Amino acid sequence: MTFLKQIGRRRFIGMLGGTALMGAVPGAVQSVQSAAIATGAFTPDLEIELRAVPDQIPLYRGAPTHVWRYRAKVIKGDARAVSHQPGSPLGPVIRVHRGTRVRIHFINEVSQPSVVHWHGLLVPDAADGHPRFAVGPGGRYVYEFEVINRAGTYWFHPHPHGMTGSQVYAGLTGLFIVSDDEEQALGLPAGERDVSLVIQDRSFTRDNQLQYIGNGPGMMGMMSSMTGFLGDRIHVNGRPDYMLAAERRPYRLRLVNGSNSRIYKLAWYDGTPLTVIGTDGGLLAAPVNRPYVTLAPSERIELWVDFSSRAAGEELNLVSLPFVASSGGGMMGRGMMGGGPAQGSAFPVLKVRMGQRAAVSEKLPGKLASIPALHPEQAHNLNNPRPIRVTASGMRWSLNGRLFEMEGVANDEVVRLGTTEVWEFINEAGMGMMGSMPHPMHVHGVQFRIIDRRVHPGAMAAWRSVSEGYVDEGWKDTALVMPGERVRVLMRFEHYPGLFLYHCHNLEHEDMGMMRNYLIKA
Ligand code: C2O
Ligand code: CU
Ligand code: CU
């Protein structure tokens, strides 16, 4: 737990104490869990060993930084399926083709209970990384699933209740990239020109250790649980001052917001518009242009960027533009949280430097993927959407007035396998004194479509400062819901029955209980 150094023993104990209070560690006593029981005979095409381990890595001049990271190796199948980015403290990139049957042996070698969630992937509930399956230090868990998702950028991270924020912050983050035949036929930039960029904000102590203020007692803990942790430096793929050396050719950039709470409003500093080709659930039907893209925690955006018109040696800056993050007269918009600049502050994100080789241009196909037309009338409850209301219980955010319960599902949290529903995320809490804030709402077990958004007239300033950067055209698993905003989404529960989660992906909110189970009933 060296990464929690500066915060001191008191807060560390406070964090664990809070966790124990919420009864979050039943899984800690299990040492071996296997999803194999549920699936019977399963013959994997690819078998991976994935460890969560403590490590140290030089990031800044002086002392190395203590991190927790995933390390993986292929034990059966194509060895190229796993790669580690050199010099990055982040976990591996796993690349598979749709249809691959995967078995992953997770081994927990860190000092807290943990469990791995495959964010965005459609997997059986026993393989989804629910906190009830957390295994203690030294514990193992076997995940088995067939990759049924479309080609796209998915990712994985810990999901133990009450400790997701601190473990992701410590470095436990990896990518799971899926390709399929439809995507491969497009001839999009590949190899060196297919680049994943995980964006995270971090704060450091003077001796280069990660500084995290989680949900603890006292004023700082309380503020952190309300706003989420905000760091003061931007890391890309786990490293500061990220520079991408590029050829003057088109690139595919996969942007992942792996931050605990920070939202980015990403743009080229010189004002060049962005060409978006994909979102959380894979490629769009056709490319769309945006002046900037809004990327909330856990969301992914894929860009097609043509560097062929750039000069040799030219440098380009990707930045996060300022925006208004709160509404109401409350405390949410002000001040320094977790030592870092407030939500909505401007940041440089990364640099691209053009190489000297001759420029080569290529065409981006006008049609990318087949995506079914949006038919909200297919839902049985179009006129009566299931409301998911952001509420505040004391000084904690909650959902429909409830906090997370490990096994608890309310009557209104049960859906039927094989049905299509509209859910409406409603973020109208705290419009007064407390001030309202953004919540990126994520649902496990599905990819959904966004039907529409509406915004409270009192919250227009915040909404207008990010809404041109929404990319709502394709498949999504997370929707940013700004202060005063309501978002209707269409989802079909068609894959696996079982207990899944929906929650705010502001990880401090999630850890404090802004998360619920829902049951997909066969
Ligand atoms: Cu990436 Cu339950 O979340
Ligand atoms: Cu998820
Ligand atoms: Cu939230």
Short mmCIF file of C-alpha atoms and ligand atoms in Angstrom, two decimals:
data_model
loop_
_atom_site.label_atom_id
_atom_site.label_comp_id
_atom_site.label_asym_id
_atom_site.label_seq_id
_atom_site.Cartn_x
_atom_site.Cartn_y
_atom_site.Cartn_z
CA MET A 1 0.00 0.00 0.00
CA THR A 2 2.95 2.28 -0.51
CA PHE A 3 1.02 4.33 -3.05
CA LEU A 4 -1.15 5.59 -0.24
CA LYS A 5 1.88 6.89 1.62
CA GLN A 6 1.28 10.58 2.07
CA ILE A 7 -2.30 10.12 3.11
CA GLY A 8 -1.11 8.49 6.25
CA ARG A 9 -2.11 5.53 8.27
CA ARG A 10 -5.19 7.16 9.65
CA ARG A 11 -6.91 7.62 6.32
CA PHE A 12 -5.79 4.24 5.08
CA ILE A 13 -7.44 2.60 8.05
CA GLY A 14 -10.45 4.81 7.49
CA MET A 15 -10.76 3.53 3.96
CA LEU A 16 -10.59 -0.10 4.92
CA GLY A 17 -12.88 0.56 7.86
CA GLY A 18 -15.46 2.08 5.52
CA THR A 19 -15.21 -0.94 3.32
CA ALA A 20 -15.69 -3.37 6.14
CA LEU A 21 -18.74 -1.43 7.26
CA MET A 22 -20.35 -1.95 3.91
CA GLY A 23 -19.61 -5.66 4.15
CA ALA A 24 -17.66 -5.67 0.95
CA VAL A 25 -15.28 -8.54 1.38
CA PRO A 26 -17.14 -11.83 1.47
CA GLY A 27 -15.10 -12.94 -1.54
CA ALA A 28 -11.92 -12.39 0.40
CA VAL A 29 -12.23 -15.75 2.08
CA GLN A 30 -12.60 -17.68 -1.13
CA SER A 31 -9.31 -18.75 -2.57
CA VAL A 32 -10.47 -20.46 -5.74
CA GLN A 33 -13.54 -19.67 -7.78
CA SER A 34 -14.27 -20.98 -11.20
CA ALA A 35 -16.78 -19.85 -13.72
CA ALA A 36 -16.30 -23.24 -15.35
CA ILE A 37 -19.01 -24.70 -13.19
CA ALA A 38 -21.55 -22.56 -14.96
CA THR A 39 -20.44 -23.28 -18.49
CA GLY A 40 -19.70 -27.00 -18.42
CA ALA A 41 -17.23 -28.23 -21.00
CA PHE A 42 -15.47 -25.18 -22.31
CA THR A 43 -12.58 -25.48 -24.73
CA PRO A 44 -10.67 -22.24 -24.93
CA ASP A 45 -8.88 -21.03 -28.05
CA LEU A 46 -6.85 -18.69 -25.91
CA GLU A 47 -5.73 -19.14 -22.34
CA ILE A 48 -4.11 -16.32 -20.40
CA GLU A 49 -2.62 -16.00 -16.96
CA LEU A 50 -3.29 -12.55 -15.54
CA ARG A 51 -1.66 -11.41 -12.31
CA ALA A 52 -2.27 -8.28 -10.28
CA VAL A 53 1.11 -7.49 -8.77
CA PRO A 54 2.89 -4.70 -6.91
CA ASP A 55 5.74 -3.19 -8.88
CA GLN A 56 7.90 -0.09 -9.10
CA ILE A 57 8.56 1.90 -12.20
CA PRO A 58 10.63 5.01 -12.94
CA LEU A 59 8.21 7.74 -14.03
CA TYR A 60 9.84 10.92 -12.76
CA ARG A 61 13.39 11.91 -11.97
CA GLY A 62 14.38 10.43 -8.63
CA ALA A 63 12.66 7.60 -6.82
CA PRO A 64 10.67 5.02 -8.78
CA THR A 65 6.91 5.01 -8.30
CA HIS A 66 5.21 2.13 -6.53
CA VAL A 67 2.28 0.86 -8.54
CA TRP A 68 -0.05 -2.07 -8.79
CA ARG A 69 -0.26 -3.50 -12.27
CA TYR A 70 -1.56 -6.38 -14.34
CA ARG A 71 0.96 -8.68 -15.97
CA ALA A 72 -0.22 -11.32 -18.42
CA LYS A 73 1.09 -14.18 -20.45
CA VAL A 74 -0.45 -16.51 -22.95
CA ILE A 75 -0.40 -20.09 -21.75
CA LYS A 76 -2.29 -21.53 -24.71
CA GLY A 77 -3.05 -20.09 -28.15
CA ASP A 78 -1.65 -17.17 -30.12
CA ALA A 79 1.19 -15.56 -28.14
CA ARG A 80 0.63 -12.27 -29.99
CA ALA A 81 -2.73 -11.88 -28.26
CA VAL A 82 -1.01 -10.23 -25.28
CA SER A 83 1.37 -7.30 -25.38
CA HIS A 84 2.75 -4.93 -22.75
CA GLN A 85 3.55 -1.37 -23.73
CA PRO A 86 7.22 -0.78 -23.01
CA GLY A 87 7.80 1.60 -20.10
CA SER A 88 4.12 1.71 -19.20
CA PRO A 89 2.96 0.82 -15.70
CA LEU A 90 -0.44 -0.07 -17.12
CA GLY A 91 -1.55 -3.60 -17.79
CA PRO A 92 -1.39 -5.51 -21.02
CA VAL A 93 -3.32 -5.05 -24.23
CA ILE A 94 -5.23 -8.22 -25.07
CA ARG A 95 -6.20 -8.49 -28.74
CA VAL A 96 -8.64 -11.09 -29.97
CA HIS A 97 -10.88 -11.76 -32.91
CA ARG A 98 -14.62 -11.95 -32.36
CA GLY A 99 -15.67 -15.52 -31.64
CA THR A 100 -12.52 -16.40 -29.68
CA ARG A 101 -13.17 -18.53 -26.62
CA VAL A 102 -11.07 -17.16 -23.81
CA ARG A 103 -10.07 -18.57 -20.45
CA ILE A 104 -8.29 -16.19 -18.09
CA HIS A 105 -6.67 -17.31 -14.86
CA PHE A 106 -6.62 -14.31 -12.58
CA ILE A 107 -4.14 -14.44 -9.70
CA ASN A 108 -4.41 -11.78 -7.03
CA GLU A 109 -0.95 -10.94 -5.70
CA VAL A 110 -1.82 -7.57 -4.18
CA SER A 111 -2.71 -7.00 -0.54
CA GLN A 112 -6.44 -6.38 -0.98
CA PRO A 113 -9.38 -8.37 -2.33
CA SER A 114 -9.81 -7.87 -6.05
CA VAL A 115 -11.76 -9.07 -9.05
CA VAL A 116 -11.49 -8.27 -12.76
CA HIS A 117 -14.30 -6.70 -14.76
CA TRP A 118 -14.21 -6.75 -18.58
CA HIS A 119 -15.75 -3.38 -19.19
CA GLY A 120 -18.04 -3.37 -22.22
CA LEU A 121 -17.73 -7.08 -22.96
CA LEU A 122 -20.85 -9.21 -23.00
CA VAL A 123 -20.05 -12.14 -20.73
CA PRO A 124 -21.95 -14.50 -18.39
CA ASP A 125 -22.52 -13.04 -14.94
CA ALA A 126 -19.99 -15.40 -13.30
CA ALA A 127 -17.32 -13.94 -15.60
CA ASP A 128 -18.36 -10.28 -15.25
CA GLY A 129 -16.22 -9.36 -12.24
CA HIS A 130 -19.06 -8.56 -9.84
CA PRO A 131 -17.70 -7.52 -6.42
CA ARG A 132 -19.30 -10.61 -4.85
CA PHE A 133 -16.66 -12.66 -6.68
CA ALA A 134 -13.69 -10.75 -5.25
CA VAL A 135 -10.85 -13.00 -4.14
CA GLY A 136 -8.47 -12.16 -1.32
CA PRO A 137 -4.70 -11.81 -1.51
CA GLY A 138 -3.28 -15.01 -2.99
CA GLY A 139 -6.70 -15.92 -4.38
CA ARG A 140 -7.52 -16.96 -7.93
CA TYR A 141 -10.51 -16.74 -10.21
CA VAL A 142 -11.04 -18.37 -13.59
CA TYR A 143 -12.94 -16.40 -16.23
CA GLU A 144 -14.37 -18.15 -19.25
CA PHE A 145 -16.25 -16.48 -22.05
CA GLU A 146 -16.63 -16.36 -25.75
CA VAL A 147 -15.97 -12.94 -27.24
CA ILE A 148 -19.31 -12.05 -28.82
CA ASN A 149 -18.79 -8.28 -28.98
CA ARG A 150 -18.33 -6.32 -32.16
CA ALA A 151 -14.87 -5.07 -33.03
CA GLY A 152 -14.03 -2.31 -30.59
CA THR A 153 -11.98 -0.97 -27.72
CA TYR A 154 -12.93 -2.53 -24.41
CA TRP A 155 -10.95 -2.48 -21.19
CA PHE A 156 -10.57 -4.22 -17.87
CA HIS A 157 -10.10 -3.06 -14.32
CA PRO A 158 -10.71 -4.17 -10.71
CA HIS A 159 -14.24 -4.07 -9.27
CA PRO A 160 -14.04 -4.97 -5.55
CA HIS A 161 -16.61 -2.96 -3.66
CA GLY A 162 -15.24 0.12 -1.95
CA MET A 163 -11.75 -0.35 -3.44
CA THR A 164 -12.22 0.06 -7.18
CA GLY A 165 -11.09 3.69 -7.14
CA SER A 166 -7.85 3.12 -5.26
CA GLN A 167 -6.92 -0.01 -7.23
CA VAL A 168 -7.50 1.54 -10.65
CA TYR A 169 -5.58 4.58 -9.43
CA ALA A 170 -2.67 2.37 -8.36
CA GLY A 171 -2.36 1.22 -11.99
CA LEU A 172 -4.65 -1.76 -12.45
CA THR A 173 -5.97 -1.06 -15.94
CA GLY A 174 -5.67 -3.03 -19.18
CA LEU A 175 -7.16 -3.00 -22.67
CA PHE A 176 -9.16 -5.67 -24.45
CA ILE A 177 -9.31 -4.97 -28.17
CA VAL A 178 -11.65 -6.95 -30.38
CA SER A 179 -11.50 -7.17 -34.15
CA ASP A 180 -13.90 -8.83 -36.56
CA ASP A 181 -14.21 -9.60 -40.27
CA GLU A 182 -16.34 -6.54 -41.05
CA GLU A 183 -13.75 -4.24 -39.48
CA GLN A 184 -10.79 -5.96 -41.10
CA ALA A 185 -12.31 -5.59 -44.56
CA LEU A 186 -12.19 -1.78 -44.13
CA GLY A 187 -8.41 -1.59 -44.22
CA LEU A 188 -8.25 0.96 -41.38
CA PRO A 189 -4.77 2.01 -40.17
CA ALA A 190 -3.22 -1.00 -38.42
CA GLY A 191 -0.03 -2.09 -36.68
CA GLU A 192 2.03 0.92 -35.56
CA ARG A 193 -0.72 3.19 -36.82
CA ASP A 194 -3.37 1.71 -34.53
CA VAL A 195 -2.62 3.43 -31.24
CA SER A 196 -4.36 3.07 -27.88
CA LEU A 197 -4.18 6.02 -25.52
CA VAL A 198 -5.42 5.63 -21.95
CA ILE A 199 -5.88 9.04 -20.34
CA GLN A 200 -5.69 9.35 -16.54
CA ASP A 201 -5.08 12.12 -14.04
CA ARG A 202 -2.73 11.53 -11.14
CA SER A 203 -1.18 13.41 -8.23
CA PHE A 204 2.22 12.69 -6.73
CA THR A 205 4.02 13.27 -3.49
CA ARG A 206 7.42 14.95 -3.54
CA ASP A 207 9.07 11.54 -3.53
CA ASN A 208 7.20 10.44 -6.65
CA GLN A 209 4.55 8.32 -4.98
CA LEU A 210 0.95 8.26 -6.12
CA GLN A 211 -1.24 10.33 -3.91
CA TYR A 212 -4.84 9.29 -3.52
CA ILE A 213 -7.54 10.71 -1.34
CA GLY A 214 -10.27 8.16 -1.33
CA ASN A 215 -13.50 8.09 0.51
CA GLY A 216 -12.40 8.50 4.05
CA PRO A 217 -13.40 10.31 7.18
CA GLY A 218 -12.90 14.02 7.61
CA MET A 219 -13.42 16.92 5.28
CA MET A 220 -11.12 15.72 2.47
CA GLY A 221 -12.66 12.26 2.42
CA MET A 222 -16.12 13.72 2.37
CA MET A 223 -15.28 16.13 -0.44
CA SER A 224 -13.64 13.38 -2.41
CA SER A 225 -16.70 11.18 -2.10
CA MET A 226 -18.90 14.03 -3.34
CA THR A 227 -16.79 15.19 -6.27
CA GLY A 228 -14.52 12.23 -6.93
CA PHE A 229 -10.75 12.27 -6.94
CA LEU A 230 -9.12 14.76 -9.31
CA GLY A 231 -5.39 14.60 -9.98
CA ASP A 232 -3.19 17.46 -11.10
CA ARG A 233 -1.21 15.82 -13.94
CA ILE A 234 -2.28 13.98 -17.02
CA HIS A 235 -0.73 10.63 -17.81
CA VAL A 236 -1.21 8.80 -21.08
CA ASN A 237 -0.63 5.04 -21.01
CA GLY A 238 0.63 5.57 -17.49
CA ARG A 239 3.32 8.09 -18.41
CA PRO A 240 3.67 11.88 -18.08
CA ASP A 241 4.42 14.20 -21.04
CA TYR A 242 3.30 11.65 -23.56
CA MET A 243 4.66 12.11 -27.05
CA LEU A 244 3.54 10.03 -30.01
CA ALA A 245 6.08 9.86 -32.81
CA ALA A 246 3.95 9.57 -35.94
CA GLU A 247 4.47 9.19 -39.65
CA ARG A 248 2.70 11.56 -41.99
CA ARG A 249 -0.07 9.09 -42.72
CA PRO A 250 -3.55 8.38 -41.34
CA TYR A 251 -3.77 6.90 -37.84
CA ARG A 252 -6.41 5.19 -35.79
CA LEU A 253 -6.35 6.56 -32.24
CA ARG A 254 -8.29 4.70 -29.57
CA LEU A 255 -8.87 7.11 -26.69
CA VAL A 256 -9.86 5.60 -23.36
CA ASN A 257 -10.76 7.69 -20.34
CA GLY A 258 -9.31 5.57 -17.53
CA SER A 259 -9.54 8.37 -14.95
CA ASN A 260 -11.38 7.94 -11.69
CA SER A 261 -13.49 11.09 -12.03
CA ARG A 262 -12.07 13.49 -14.55
CA ILE A 263 -13.97 14.27 -17.75
CA TYR A 264 -12.05 15.49 -20.80
CA LYS A 265 -13.12 17.80 -23.58
CA LEU A 266 -10.54 16.71 -26.13
CA ALA A 267 -9.53 18.86 -29.08
CA TRP A 268 -6.54 19.63 -31.25
CA TYR A 269 -5.02 22.85 -30.02
CA ASP A 270 -4.94 24.26 -33.56
CA GLY A 271 -8.70 23.77 -33.94
CA THR A 272 -8.61 20.94 -36.51
CA PRO A 273 -11.94 19.07 -36.19
CA LEU A 274 -11.92 15.47 -35.00
CA THR A 275 -13.13 12.59 -37.16
CA VAL A 276 -14.78 10.00 -34.93
CA ILE A 277 -15.11 6.43 -36.22
CA GLY A 278 -16.05 4.52 -33.07
CA THR A 279 -17.41 4.69 -29.54
CA ASP A 280 -17.69 2.33 -26.53
CA GLY A 281 -19.25 -0.53 -28.48
CA GLY A 282 -17.19 -0.29 -31.66
CA LEU A 283 -17.32 1.36 -35.07
CA LEU A 284 -20.03 3.82 -36.05
CA ALA A 285 -22.08 3.29 -39.19
CA ALA A 286 -20.20 6.21 -40.77
CA PRO A 287 -17.56 8.69 -39.60
CA VAL A 288 -18.77 11.89 -37.89
CA ASN A 289 -16.93 15.16 -37.27
CA ARG A 290 -16.83 17.06 -34.00
CA PRO A 291 -15.09 20.28 -32.94
CA TYR A 292 -14.07 18.39 -29.77
CA VAL A 293 -15.09 15.13 -28.09
CA THR A 294 -16.41 14.83 -24.55
CA LEU A 295 -14.96 11.75 -22.86
CA ALA A 296 -16.22 10.79 -19.41
CA PRO A 297 -14.61 8.13 -17.20
CA SER A 298 -14.70 4.69 -18.85
CA GLU A 299 -15.89 5.99 -22.25
CA ARG A 300 -13.94 5.23 -25.41
CA ILE A 301 -13.72 7.19 -28.65
CA GLU A 302 -11.90 6.07 -31.77
CA LEU A 303 -10.53 8.75 -34.08
CA TRP A 304 -9.27 8.56 -37.61
CA VAL A 305 -6.59 11.21 -37.93
CA ASP A 306 -4.91 12.10 -41.19
CA PHE A 307 -1.42 13.42 -40.53
CA SER A 308 -0.50 13.41 -44.24
CA SER A 309 -1.03 17.15 -44.68
CA ARG A 310 1.31 17.98 -41.78
CA ALA A 311 4.87 19.20 -42.24
CA ALA A 312 7.83 17.01 -41.36
CA GLY A 313 8.83 17.70 -37.75
CA GLU A 314 5.56 19.48 -36.98
CA GLU A 315 4.16 19.12 -33.46
CA LEU A 316 0.50 18.83 -32.67
CA ASN A 317 -1.11 19.17 -29.27
CA LEU A 318 -4.13 17.32 -28.04
CA VAL A 319 -5.64 19.29 -25.18
CA SER A 320 -8.59 19.18 -22.84
CA LEU A 321 -10.58 22.41 -23.15
CA PRO A 322 -12.21 24.09 -20.15
CA PHE A 323 -15.89 23.47 -19.51
CA VAL A 324 -18.53 24.20 -16.88
CA ALA A 325 -18.94 21.12 -14.71
CA SER A 326 -21.62 22.10 -12.26
CA SER A 327 -24.93 23.81 -12.00
CA GLY A 328 -26.58 25.49 -9.11
CA GLY A 329 -24.82 27.64 -6.60
CA GLY A 330 -23.17 24.71 -4.89
CA MET A 331 -19.71 23.75 -3.93
CA MET A 332 -19.17 21.25 -6.73
CA GLY A 333 -17.75 23.63 -9.24
CA ARG A 334 -15.31 25.33 -6.98
CA GLY A 335 -12.07 24.54 -5.37
CA MET A 336 -9.34 22.02 -5.42
CA MET A 337 -10.40 18.46 -4.85
CA GLY A 338 -7.91 15.76 -4.06
CA GLY A 339 -5.20 18.37 -4.55
CA GLY A 340 -5.99 18.67 -8.24
CA PRO A 341 -7.59 21.38 -10.35
CA ALA A 342 -11.38 21.35 -10.42
CA GLN A 343 -13.43 19.34 -12.89
CA GLY A 344 -13.58 21.33 -16.14
CA SER A 345 -10.05 22.76 -15.91
CA ALA A 346 -7.96 22.94 -19.07
CA PHE A 347 -4.99 20.58 -19.55
CA PRO A 348 -2.45 19.62 -22.19
CA VAL A 349 -2.98 15.90 -22.85
CA LEU A 350 -0.39 14.71 -25.34
CA LYS A 351 1.82 15.72 -28.24
CA VAL A 352 2.18 14.18 -31.66
CA ARG A 353 5.44 14.78 -33.52
CA MET A 354 5.58 14.20 -37.27
CA GLY A 355 8.40 12.15 -38.70
CA GLN A 356 10.55 12.94 -41.73
CA ARG A 357 9.31 10.22 -44.09
CA ALA A 358 7.31 11.24 -47.15
CA ALA A 359 3.62 11.79 -46.56
CA VAL A 360 1.20 9.09 -47.71
CA SER A 361 -2.50 9.72 -47.96
CA GLU A 362 -5.27 7.15 -47.72
CA LYS A 363 -9.04 7.37 -47.91
CA LEU A 364 -11.32 6.74 -44.98
CA PRO A 365 -14.29 4.60 -46.11
CA GLY A 366 -17.58 6.52 -46.04
CA LYS A 367 -19.39 3.54 -44.59
CA LEU A 368 -17.83 1.74 -41.63
CA ALA A 369 -20.18 -0.80 -40.11
CA SER A 370 -23.73 -2.02 -40.19
CA ILE A 371 -25.63 -0.73 -37.21
CA PRO A 372 -29.36 -1.37 -36.95
CA ALA A 373 -31.56 1.70 -37.17
CA LEU A 374 -32.74 2.96 -33.81
CA HIS A 375 -36.27 1.73 -33.10
CA PRO A 376 -37.31 2.91 -29.63
CA GLU A 377 -40.83 1.62 -30.30
CA GLN A 378 -39.45 -1.90 -29.95
CA ALA A 379 -39.26 -1.28 -26.21
CA HIS A 380 -42.23 -2.45 -24.15
CA ASN A 381 -41.97 0.70 -22.00
CA LEU A 382 -41.25 3.54 -24.41
CA ASN A 383 -43.87 5.75 -22.77
CA ASN A 384 -42.94 4.68 -19.30
CA PRO A 385 -39.13 4.44 -19.14
CA ARG A 386 -37.46 2.84 -16.15
CA PRO A 387 -36.20 5.86 -14.19
CA ILE A 388 -32.66 5.78 -12.80
CA ARG A 389 -32.58 8.89 -10.70
CA VAL A 390 -29.45 10.36 -9.21
CA THR A 391 -30.29 11.08 -5.59
CA ALA A 392 -28.32 12.21 -2.59
CA SER A 393 -28.43 10.29 0.69
CA GLY A 394 -26.78 12.44 3.28
CA MET A 395 -23.47 13.41 1.73
CA ARG A 396 -23.41 10.48 -0.68
CA TRP A 397 -24.76 10.11 -4.17
CA SER A 398 -27.19 7.24 -4.61
CA LEU A 399 -29.53 5.76 -7.25
CA ASN A 400 -33.27 5.99 -6.77
CA GLY A 401 -32.54 6.66 -3.11
CA ARG A 402 -30.60 3.41 -2.63
CA LEU A 403 -26.97 2.54 -2.04
CA PHE A 404 -25.21 -0.60 -3.22
CA GLU A 405 -26.04 -3.89 -1.52
CA MET A 406 -23.83 -6.84 -2.41
CA GLU A 407 -26.65 -9.25 -3.28
CA GLY A 408 -29.61 -6.90 -3.07
CA VAL A 409 -32.00 -6.35 -5.98
CA ALA A 410 -35.21 -4.39 -5.59
CA ASN A 411 -38.45 -5.41 -7.35
CA ASP A 412 -38.02 -2.57 -9.80
CA GLU A 413 -34.53 -3.79 -10.70
CA VAL A 414 -35.63 -6.99 -12.41
CA VAL A 415 -35.77 -7.24 -16.19
CA ARG A 416 -36.64 -10.17 -18.47
CA LEU A 417 -34.18 -11.87 -20.76
CA GLY A 418 -35.23 -11.29 -24.35
CA THR A 419 -36.93 -7.94 -23.77
CA THR A 420 -36.13 -4.43 -24.95
CA GLU A 421 -36.45 -1.50 -22.55
CA VAL A 422 -35.95 2.20 -22.25
CA TRP A 423 -34.07 3.41 -19.19
CA GLU A 424 -33.92 7.08 -18.34
CA PHE A 425 -30.98 8.44 -16.37
CA ILE A 426 -32.16 11.53 -14.54
CA ASN A 427 -29.61 13.86 -12.99
CA GLU A 428 -31.64 16.52 -11.28
CA ALA A 429 -30.38 16.01 -7.74
CA GLY A 430 -28.70 18.79 -5.87
CA MET A 431 -29.77 21.51 -8.26
CA GLY A 432 -29.98 23.83 -5.30
CA MET A 433 -27.67 24.22 -2.36
CA MET A 434 -25.24 21.37 -3.01
CA GLY A 435 -24.93 22.03 -6.67
CA SER A 436 -25.33 19.25 -9.17
CA MET A 437 -22.49 17.44 -10.91
CA PRO A 438 -21.90 15.14 -13.86
CA HIS A 439 -22.35 11.36 -13.48
CA PRO A 440 -21.15 8.92 -16.17
CA MET A 441 -23.73 6.12 -15.96
CA HIS A 442 -22.58 2.65 -16.93
CA VAL A 443 -24.54 -0.58 -17.36
CA HIS A 444 -23.00 -4.06 -17.30
CA GLY A 445 -24.28 -6.92 -19.44
CA VAL A 446 -25.41 -4.82 -22.42
CA GLN A 447 -24.38 -2.34 -25.05
CA PHE A 448 -27.12 0.25 -25.48
CA ARG A 449 -28.17 3.01 -27.85
CA ILE A 450 -28.85 6.59 -26.84
CA ILE A 451 -32.34 7.75 -27.82
CA ASP A 452 -32.26 11.37 -26.71
CA ARG A 453 -31.20 13.90 -24.13
CA ARG A 454 -33.05 16.71 -22.45
CA VAL A 455 -31.75 19.35 -20.13
CA HIS A 456 -33.20 21.43 -17.32
CA PRO A 457 -33.25 25.13 -18.33
CA GLY A 458 -31.34 25.99 -15.15
CA ALA A 459 -28.40 23.87 -16.24
CA MET A 460 -27.85 25.05 -19.80
CA ALA A 461 -24.45 26.63 -19.24
CA ALA A 462 -22.82 23.39 -18.13
CA TRP A 463 -24.62 21.36 -20.79
CA ARG A 464 -23.76 23.69 -23.65
CA SER A 465 -20.10 23.61 -22.66
CA VAL A 466 -19.78 19.89 -23.47
CA SER A 467 -22.75 18.75 -25.57
CA GLU A 468 -21.27 19.34 -29.02
CA GLY A 469 -18.69 16.74 -28.06
CA TYR A 470 -21.17 13.93 -27.36
CA VAL A 471 -20.97 11.07 -29.83
CA ASP A 472 -24.31 9.32 -29.38
CA GLU A 473 -24.58 7.67 -32.78
CA GLY A 474 -23.26 4.19 -32.02
CA TRP A 475 -23.24 1.49 -29.36
CA LYS A 476 -22.52 2.66 -25.84
CA ASP A 477 -22.04 1.18 -22.40
CA THR A 478 -21.62 4.49 -20.58
CA ALA A 479 -23.54 7.73 -20.97
CA LEU A 480 -22.40 10.97 -19.43
CA VAL A 481 -25.33 12.61 -17.68
CA MET A 482 -24.58 16.26 -17.03
CA PRO A 483 -26.15 18.35 -14.25
CA GLY A 484 -29.84 18.82 -14.97
CA GLU A 485 -29.73 16.33 -17.83
CA ARG A 486 -31.96 13.34 -18.64
CA VAL A 487 -30.76 10.69 -21.06
CA ARG A 488 -33.01 7.98 -22.50
CA VAL A 489 -31.28 4.79 -23.62
CA LEU A 490 -32.57 1.73 -25.44
CA MET A 491 -31.29 -1.66 -24.39
CA ARG A 492 -32.04 -5.23 -25.20
CA PHE A 493 -31.28 -7.96 -22.66
CA GLU A 494 -30.48 -10.74 -25.04
CA HIS A 495 -27.29 -12.47 -24.01
CA TYR A 496 -27.04 -13.90 -20.50
CA PRO A 497 -29.35 -14.04 -17.51
CA GLY A 498 -28.03 -13.23 -14.05
CA LEU A 499 -27.03 -10.49 -11.67
CA PHE A 500 -25.35 -7.50 -13.29
CA LEU A 501 -24.45 -3.99 -12.17
CA TYR A 502 -25.35 -0.49 -13.16
CA HIS A 503 -23.46 2.37 -11.58
CA CYS A 504 -21.83 5.73 -11.81
CA HIS A 505 -18.33 5.34 -13.28
CA ASN A 506 -17.00 8.19 -11.19
CA LEU A 507 -15.06 5.62 -9.16
CA GLU A 508 -15.32 7.46 -5.86
CA HIS A 509 -19.08 7.65 -6.33
CA GLU A 510 -19.19 3.97 -7.20
CA ASP A 511 -17.10 3.05 -4.16
CA MET A 512 -19.38 5.06 -1.90
CA GLY A 513 -22.37 3.06 -3.12
CA MET A 514 -23.65 4.82 -6.26
CA MET A 515 -24.09 1.36 -7.73
CA ARG A 516 -26.89 -1.20 -7.80
CA ASN A 517 -27.53 -4.72 -9.00
CA TYR A 518 -30.12 -5.52 -11.58
CA LEU A 519 -31.32 -9.00 -12.36
CA ILE A 520 -31.80 -10.32 -15.89
CA LYS A 521 -34.34 -13.06 -15.35
CA ALA A 522 -34.51 -15.96 -17.79
CU1 C2O B 1 -15.81 -0.13 -15.85
CU2 C2O B 1 -18.68 -1.64 -13.45
O1 C2O B 1 -17.28 -0.85 -14.61
CU CU B 2 -18.52 -2.42 -16.96
CU CU B 3 -21.55 9.91 -9.95
#
